[in-house]
mmCIF file of C-alpha atoms in Angstrom:
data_model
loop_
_atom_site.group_PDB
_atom_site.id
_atom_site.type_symbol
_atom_site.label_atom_id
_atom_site.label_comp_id
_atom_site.label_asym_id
_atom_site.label_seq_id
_atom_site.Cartn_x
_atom_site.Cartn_y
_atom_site.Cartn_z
ATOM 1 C CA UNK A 1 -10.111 7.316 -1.664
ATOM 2 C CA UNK A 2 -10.515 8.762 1.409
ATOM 3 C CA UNK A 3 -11.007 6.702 4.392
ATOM 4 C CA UNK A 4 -14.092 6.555 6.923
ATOM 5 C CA UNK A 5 -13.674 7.886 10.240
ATOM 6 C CA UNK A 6 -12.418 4.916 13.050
ATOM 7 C CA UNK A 7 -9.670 3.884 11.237
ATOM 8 C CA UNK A 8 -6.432 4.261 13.540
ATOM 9 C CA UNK A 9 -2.860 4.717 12.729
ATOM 10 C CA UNK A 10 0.185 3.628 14.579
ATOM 11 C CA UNK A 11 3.437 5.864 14.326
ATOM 12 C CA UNK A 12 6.449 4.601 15.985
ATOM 13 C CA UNK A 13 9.714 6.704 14.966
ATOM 14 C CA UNK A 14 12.280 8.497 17.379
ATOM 15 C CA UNK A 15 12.525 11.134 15.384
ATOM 16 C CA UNK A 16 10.371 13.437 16.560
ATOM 17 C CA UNK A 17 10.055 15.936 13.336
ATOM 18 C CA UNK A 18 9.326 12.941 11.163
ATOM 19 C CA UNK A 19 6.477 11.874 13.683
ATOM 20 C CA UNK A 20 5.084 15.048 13.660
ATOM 21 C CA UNK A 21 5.039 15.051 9.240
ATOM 22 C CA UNK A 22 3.168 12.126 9.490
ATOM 23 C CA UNK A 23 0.960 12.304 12.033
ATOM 24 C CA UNK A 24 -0.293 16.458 10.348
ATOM 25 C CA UNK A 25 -0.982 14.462 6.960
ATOM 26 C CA UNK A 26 -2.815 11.419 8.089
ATOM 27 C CA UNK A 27 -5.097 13.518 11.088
ATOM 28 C CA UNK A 28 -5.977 15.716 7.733
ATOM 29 C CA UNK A 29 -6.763 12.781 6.351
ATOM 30 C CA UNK A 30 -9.604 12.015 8.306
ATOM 31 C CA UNK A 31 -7.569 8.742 10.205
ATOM 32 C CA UNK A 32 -7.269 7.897 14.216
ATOM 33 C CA UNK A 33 -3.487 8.266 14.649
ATOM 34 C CA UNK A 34 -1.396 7.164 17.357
ATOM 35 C CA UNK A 35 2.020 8.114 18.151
ATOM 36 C CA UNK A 36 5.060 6.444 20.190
ATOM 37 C CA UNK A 37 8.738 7.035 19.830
ATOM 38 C CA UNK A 38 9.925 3.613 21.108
ATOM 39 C CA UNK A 39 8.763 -0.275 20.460
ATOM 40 C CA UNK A 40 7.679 -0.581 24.313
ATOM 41 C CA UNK A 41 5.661 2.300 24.469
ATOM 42 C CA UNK A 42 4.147 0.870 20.762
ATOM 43 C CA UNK A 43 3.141 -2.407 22.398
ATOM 44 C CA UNK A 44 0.883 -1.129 25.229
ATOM 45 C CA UNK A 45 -0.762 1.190 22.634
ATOM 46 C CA UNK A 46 -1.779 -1.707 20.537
ATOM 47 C CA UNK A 47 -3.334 -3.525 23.947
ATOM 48 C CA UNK A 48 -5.631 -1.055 24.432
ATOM 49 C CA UNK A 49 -6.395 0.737 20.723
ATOM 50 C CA UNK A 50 -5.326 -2.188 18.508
ATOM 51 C CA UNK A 51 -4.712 0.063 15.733
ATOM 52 C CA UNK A 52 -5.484 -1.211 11.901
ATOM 53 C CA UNK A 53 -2.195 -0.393 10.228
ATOM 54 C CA UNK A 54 1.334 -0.055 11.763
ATOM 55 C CA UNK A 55 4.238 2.300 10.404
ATOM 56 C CA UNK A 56 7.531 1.746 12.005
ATOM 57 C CA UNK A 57 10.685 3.067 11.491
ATOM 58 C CA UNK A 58 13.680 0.333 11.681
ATOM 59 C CA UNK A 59 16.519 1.925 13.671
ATOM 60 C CA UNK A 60 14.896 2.902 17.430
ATOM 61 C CA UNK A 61 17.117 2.444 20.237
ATOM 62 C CA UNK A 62 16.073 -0.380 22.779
ATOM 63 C CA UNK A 63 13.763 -2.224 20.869
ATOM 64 C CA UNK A 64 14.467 -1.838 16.911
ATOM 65 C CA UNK A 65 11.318 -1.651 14.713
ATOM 66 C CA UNK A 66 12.182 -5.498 13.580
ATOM 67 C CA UNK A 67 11.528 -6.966 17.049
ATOM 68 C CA UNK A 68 8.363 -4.934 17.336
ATOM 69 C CA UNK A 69 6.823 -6.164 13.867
ATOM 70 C CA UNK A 70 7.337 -9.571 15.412
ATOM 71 C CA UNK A 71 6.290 -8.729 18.565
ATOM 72 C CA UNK A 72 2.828 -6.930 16.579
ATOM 73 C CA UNK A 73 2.356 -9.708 14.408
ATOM 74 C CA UNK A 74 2.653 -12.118 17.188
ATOM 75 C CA UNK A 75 -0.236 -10.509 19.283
ATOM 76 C CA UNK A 76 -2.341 -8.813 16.103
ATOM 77 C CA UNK A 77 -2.025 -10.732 13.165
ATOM 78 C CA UNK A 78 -4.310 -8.483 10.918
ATOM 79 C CA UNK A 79 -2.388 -5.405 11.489
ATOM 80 C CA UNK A 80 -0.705 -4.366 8.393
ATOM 81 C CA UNK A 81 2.901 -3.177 8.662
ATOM 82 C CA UNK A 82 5.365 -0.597 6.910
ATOM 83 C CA UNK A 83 8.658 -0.369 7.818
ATOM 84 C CA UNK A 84 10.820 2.930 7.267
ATOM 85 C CA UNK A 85 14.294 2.453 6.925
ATOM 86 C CA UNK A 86 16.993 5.189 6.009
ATOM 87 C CA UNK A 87 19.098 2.957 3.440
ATOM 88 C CA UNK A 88 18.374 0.513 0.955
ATOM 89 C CA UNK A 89 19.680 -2.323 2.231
ATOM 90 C CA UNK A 90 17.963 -5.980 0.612
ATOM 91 C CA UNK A 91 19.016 -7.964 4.014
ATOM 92 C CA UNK A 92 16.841 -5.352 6.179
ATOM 93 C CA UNK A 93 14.032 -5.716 3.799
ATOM 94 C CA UNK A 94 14.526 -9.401 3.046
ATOM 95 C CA UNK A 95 14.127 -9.649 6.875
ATOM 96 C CA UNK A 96 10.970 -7.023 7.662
ATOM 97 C CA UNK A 97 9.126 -9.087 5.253
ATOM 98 C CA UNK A 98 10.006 -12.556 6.894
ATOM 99 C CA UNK A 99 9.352 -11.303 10.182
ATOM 100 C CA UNK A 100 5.454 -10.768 8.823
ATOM 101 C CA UNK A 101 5.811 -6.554 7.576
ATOM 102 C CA UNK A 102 3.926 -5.925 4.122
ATOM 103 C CA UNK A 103 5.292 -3.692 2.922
ATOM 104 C CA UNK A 104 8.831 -1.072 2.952
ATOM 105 C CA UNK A 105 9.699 2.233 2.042
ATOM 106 C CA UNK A 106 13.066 4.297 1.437
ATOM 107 C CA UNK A 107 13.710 7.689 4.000
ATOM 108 C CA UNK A 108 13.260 10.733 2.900
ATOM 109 C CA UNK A 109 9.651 9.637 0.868
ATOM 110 C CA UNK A 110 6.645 11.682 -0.223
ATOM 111 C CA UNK A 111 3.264 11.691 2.386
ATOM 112 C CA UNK A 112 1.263 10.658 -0.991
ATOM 113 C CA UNK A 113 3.304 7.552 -1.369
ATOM 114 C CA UNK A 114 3.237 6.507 1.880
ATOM 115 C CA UNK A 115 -0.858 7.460 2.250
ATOM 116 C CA UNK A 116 -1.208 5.210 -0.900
ATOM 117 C CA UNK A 117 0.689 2.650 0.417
ATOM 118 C CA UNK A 118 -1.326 2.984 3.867
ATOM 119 C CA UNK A 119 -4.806 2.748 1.918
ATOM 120 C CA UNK A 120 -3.446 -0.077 0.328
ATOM 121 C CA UNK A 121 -2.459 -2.214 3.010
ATOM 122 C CA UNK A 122 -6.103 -1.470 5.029
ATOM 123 C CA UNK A 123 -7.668 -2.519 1.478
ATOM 124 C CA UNK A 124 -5.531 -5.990 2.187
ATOM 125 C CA UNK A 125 -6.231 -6.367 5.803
ATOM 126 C CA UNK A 126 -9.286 -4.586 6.594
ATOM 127 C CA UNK A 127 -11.793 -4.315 3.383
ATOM 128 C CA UNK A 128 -14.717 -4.483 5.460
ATOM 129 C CA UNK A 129 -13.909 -1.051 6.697
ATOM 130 C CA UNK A 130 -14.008 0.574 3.216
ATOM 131 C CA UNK A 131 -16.859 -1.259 1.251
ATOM 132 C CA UNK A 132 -16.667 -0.140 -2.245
ATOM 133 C CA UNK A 133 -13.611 1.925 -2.722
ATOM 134 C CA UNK A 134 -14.021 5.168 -5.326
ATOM 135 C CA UNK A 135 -11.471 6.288 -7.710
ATOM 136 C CA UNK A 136 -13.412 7.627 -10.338
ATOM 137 C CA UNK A 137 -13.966 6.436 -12.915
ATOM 138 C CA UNK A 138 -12.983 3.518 -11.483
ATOM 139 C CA UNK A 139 -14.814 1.630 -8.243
ATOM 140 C CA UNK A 140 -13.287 -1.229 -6.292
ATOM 141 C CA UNK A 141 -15.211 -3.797 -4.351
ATOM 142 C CA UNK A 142 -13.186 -5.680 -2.665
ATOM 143 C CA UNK A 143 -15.746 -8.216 -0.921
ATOM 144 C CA UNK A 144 -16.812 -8.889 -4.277
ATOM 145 C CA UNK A 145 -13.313 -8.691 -6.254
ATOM 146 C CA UNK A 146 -14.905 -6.476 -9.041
ATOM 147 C CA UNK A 147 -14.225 -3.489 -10.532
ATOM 148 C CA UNK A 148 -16.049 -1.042 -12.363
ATOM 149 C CA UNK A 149 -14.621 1.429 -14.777
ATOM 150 C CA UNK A 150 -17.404 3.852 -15.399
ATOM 151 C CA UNK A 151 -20.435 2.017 -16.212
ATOM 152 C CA UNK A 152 -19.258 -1.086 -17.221
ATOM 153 C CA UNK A 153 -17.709 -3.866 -14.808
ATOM 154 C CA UNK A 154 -14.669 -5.333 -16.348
ATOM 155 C CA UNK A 155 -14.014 -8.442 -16.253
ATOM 156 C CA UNK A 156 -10.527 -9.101 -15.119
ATOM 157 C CA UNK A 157 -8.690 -12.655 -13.840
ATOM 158 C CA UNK A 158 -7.598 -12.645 -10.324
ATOM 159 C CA UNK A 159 -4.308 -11.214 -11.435
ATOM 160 C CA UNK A 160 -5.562 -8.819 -13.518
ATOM 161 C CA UNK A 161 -7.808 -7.690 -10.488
ATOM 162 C CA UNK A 162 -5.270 -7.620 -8.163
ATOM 163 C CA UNK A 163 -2.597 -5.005 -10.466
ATOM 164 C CA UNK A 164 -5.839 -3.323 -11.387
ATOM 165 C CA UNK A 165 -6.691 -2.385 -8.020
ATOM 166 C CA UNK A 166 -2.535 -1.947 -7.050
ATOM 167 C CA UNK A 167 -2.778 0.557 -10.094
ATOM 168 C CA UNK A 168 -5.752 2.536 -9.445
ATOM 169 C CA UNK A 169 -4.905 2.495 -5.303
ATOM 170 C CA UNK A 170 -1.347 3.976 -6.199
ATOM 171 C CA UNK A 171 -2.751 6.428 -8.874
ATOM 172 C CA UNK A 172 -0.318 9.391 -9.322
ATOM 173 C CA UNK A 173 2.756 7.813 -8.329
ATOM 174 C CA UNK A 174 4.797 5.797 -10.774
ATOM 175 C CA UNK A 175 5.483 2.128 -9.739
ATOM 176 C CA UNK A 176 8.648 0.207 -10.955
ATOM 177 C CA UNK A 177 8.144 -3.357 -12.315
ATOM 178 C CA UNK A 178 9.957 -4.714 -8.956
ATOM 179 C CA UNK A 179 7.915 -3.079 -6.741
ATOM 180 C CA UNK A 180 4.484 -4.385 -8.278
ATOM 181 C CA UNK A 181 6.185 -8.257 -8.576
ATOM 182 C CA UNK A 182 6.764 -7.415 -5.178
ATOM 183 C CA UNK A 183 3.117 -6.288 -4.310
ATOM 184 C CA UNK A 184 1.181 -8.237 -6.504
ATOM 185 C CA UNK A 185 2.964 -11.429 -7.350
ATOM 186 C CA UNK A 186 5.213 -11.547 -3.996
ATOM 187 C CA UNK A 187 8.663 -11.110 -3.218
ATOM 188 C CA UNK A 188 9.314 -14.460 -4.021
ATOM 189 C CA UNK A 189 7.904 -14.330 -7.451
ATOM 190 C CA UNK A 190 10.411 -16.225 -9.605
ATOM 191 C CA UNK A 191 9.547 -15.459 -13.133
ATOM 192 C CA UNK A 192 10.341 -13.038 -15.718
ATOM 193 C CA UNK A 193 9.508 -9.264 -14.857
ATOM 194 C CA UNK A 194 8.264 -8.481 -18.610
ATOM 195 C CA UNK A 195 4.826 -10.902 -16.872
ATOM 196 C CA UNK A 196 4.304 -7.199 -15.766
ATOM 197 C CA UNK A 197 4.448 -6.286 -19.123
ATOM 198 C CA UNK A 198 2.065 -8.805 -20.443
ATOM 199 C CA UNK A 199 -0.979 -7.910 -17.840
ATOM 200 C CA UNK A 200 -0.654 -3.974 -18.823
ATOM 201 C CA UNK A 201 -1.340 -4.684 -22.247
ATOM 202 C CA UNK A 202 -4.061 -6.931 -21.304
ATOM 203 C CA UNK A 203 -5.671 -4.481 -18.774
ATOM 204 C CA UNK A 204 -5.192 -1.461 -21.750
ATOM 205 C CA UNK A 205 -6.991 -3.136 -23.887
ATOM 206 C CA UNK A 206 -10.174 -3.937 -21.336
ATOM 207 C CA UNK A 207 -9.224 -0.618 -20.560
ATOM 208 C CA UNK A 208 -9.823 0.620 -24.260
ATOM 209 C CA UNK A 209 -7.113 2.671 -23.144
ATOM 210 C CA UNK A 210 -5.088 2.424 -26.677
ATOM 211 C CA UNK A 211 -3.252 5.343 -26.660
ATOM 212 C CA UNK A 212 -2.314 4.711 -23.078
ATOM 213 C CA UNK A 213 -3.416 8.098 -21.384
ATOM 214 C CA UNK A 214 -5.216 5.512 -18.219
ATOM 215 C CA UNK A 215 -2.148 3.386 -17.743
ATOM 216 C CA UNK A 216 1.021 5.598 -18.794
ATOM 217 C CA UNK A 217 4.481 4.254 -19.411
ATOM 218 C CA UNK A 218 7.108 5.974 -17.687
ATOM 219 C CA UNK A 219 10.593 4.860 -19.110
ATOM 220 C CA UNK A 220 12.611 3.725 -17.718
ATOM 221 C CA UNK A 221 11.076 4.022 -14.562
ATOM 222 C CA UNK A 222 7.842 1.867 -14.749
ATOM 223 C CA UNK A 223 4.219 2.719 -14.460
ATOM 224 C CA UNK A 224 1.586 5.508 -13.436
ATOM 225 C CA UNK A 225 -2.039 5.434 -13.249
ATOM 226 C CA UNK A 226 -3.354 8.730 -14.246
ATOM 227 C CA UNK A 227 -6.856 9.869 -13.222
ATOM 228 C CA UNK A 228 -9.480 12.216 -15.444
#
């Protein structure tokens, strides 16, 4: 699902190295990336290049990367955000997420997750800017909420649509039942985590996937999309 050319990347981190991992892996990727090693140098990027997705690393001296997601939000409310933090700590990501960030990930991580998560956060804000997204043998339209799996367009609830597409867009990597509550259903989902459960066995069998080689069950662990 690689992305058309114009979409730009903002990478605030004071680490330098870890700017540099990034920045290698998305520029490969075909993406507009912009770099900045403190929140006001970040701000009068966005002014002038008002970048399409935000990643932003939580401890930065001076400004810390949860005054600068406010500070984003306030002036660019379709950015999408990321934060990076080194720890897991449920207060810091309890507060990135009220403060408007979509999404959160754990130092050290791999450069597929956080592309995934990237694609999937410009799917959220910005599907005008992919169209109809291509997984084969799966295709994603967004503008139209369908999906096709080969020849046939399934037909799938909102839900259903929604950890479809989560699914597919993450395909690879293998996604714990809190993490898609979190992404699908929201943070503040209330309700049993077997509902995850439930709408796996639902898409599987739209899927005709029966012996589950589409939609694989890692134990333990969760769940992992794997492509022909």
């Amino acid at each position: 699902m690689r992305p058309s050319n114009g979409i730009k990347i903002l990478l605030v981190d004071d680490e330098p190295n870890i700017l540099q991992f990034i920045e290698l892996g998305l520029l490969n990727e075909g993406f507009e990336v912009l770099t900045a090693q403190d929140g006001a140098s970040a701000l009068e990027m966005v002014k002038e290049y008002r970048p399409h997705v935000a990643v932003l690393d939580i401890m930065m001296p001076g400004m810390d990367g949860f005054e600068l997601c406010a500070r984003l939000k306030e002036s660019e409310r379709s950015i999408g955000i990321i934060m990076l933090t080194a720890k897991e700590q449920v207060g810091d990501r309890v507060k990135g997420l009220s403060l408007g960030a979509d999404d959160y990930m754990i130092k050290p991580f791999s450069f597929a997750e956080l592309l995934a998560r990237i694609q999937a956060r410009l799917r959220n804000h910005h599907p005008h800017l992919f169209g109809e997204v291509v997984a084969e043998p799966f295709r994603i339209d967004d503008r139209r909420k369908e999906i096709r799996y080969g020849e046939r367009t399934l037909e799938l609830s909102p839900t259903e649509y929604e950890l479809l597409k989560f699914l597919v867009s993450h395909h690879g990597i293998v996604l714990s039942k809190p993490t898609i509550l979190d992404q699908v259903w929201g943070y503040d989902f209330g309700g049993e985590d077997n509902i995850v459960e439930v709408y796996v066995r639902s898409l599987r069998e739209k899927l005709e996937d029966r012996e589950h080689r589409l939609i694989r069950t890692i134990r333990g662990a969760g769940y992992r999309v794997d492509l022909p």
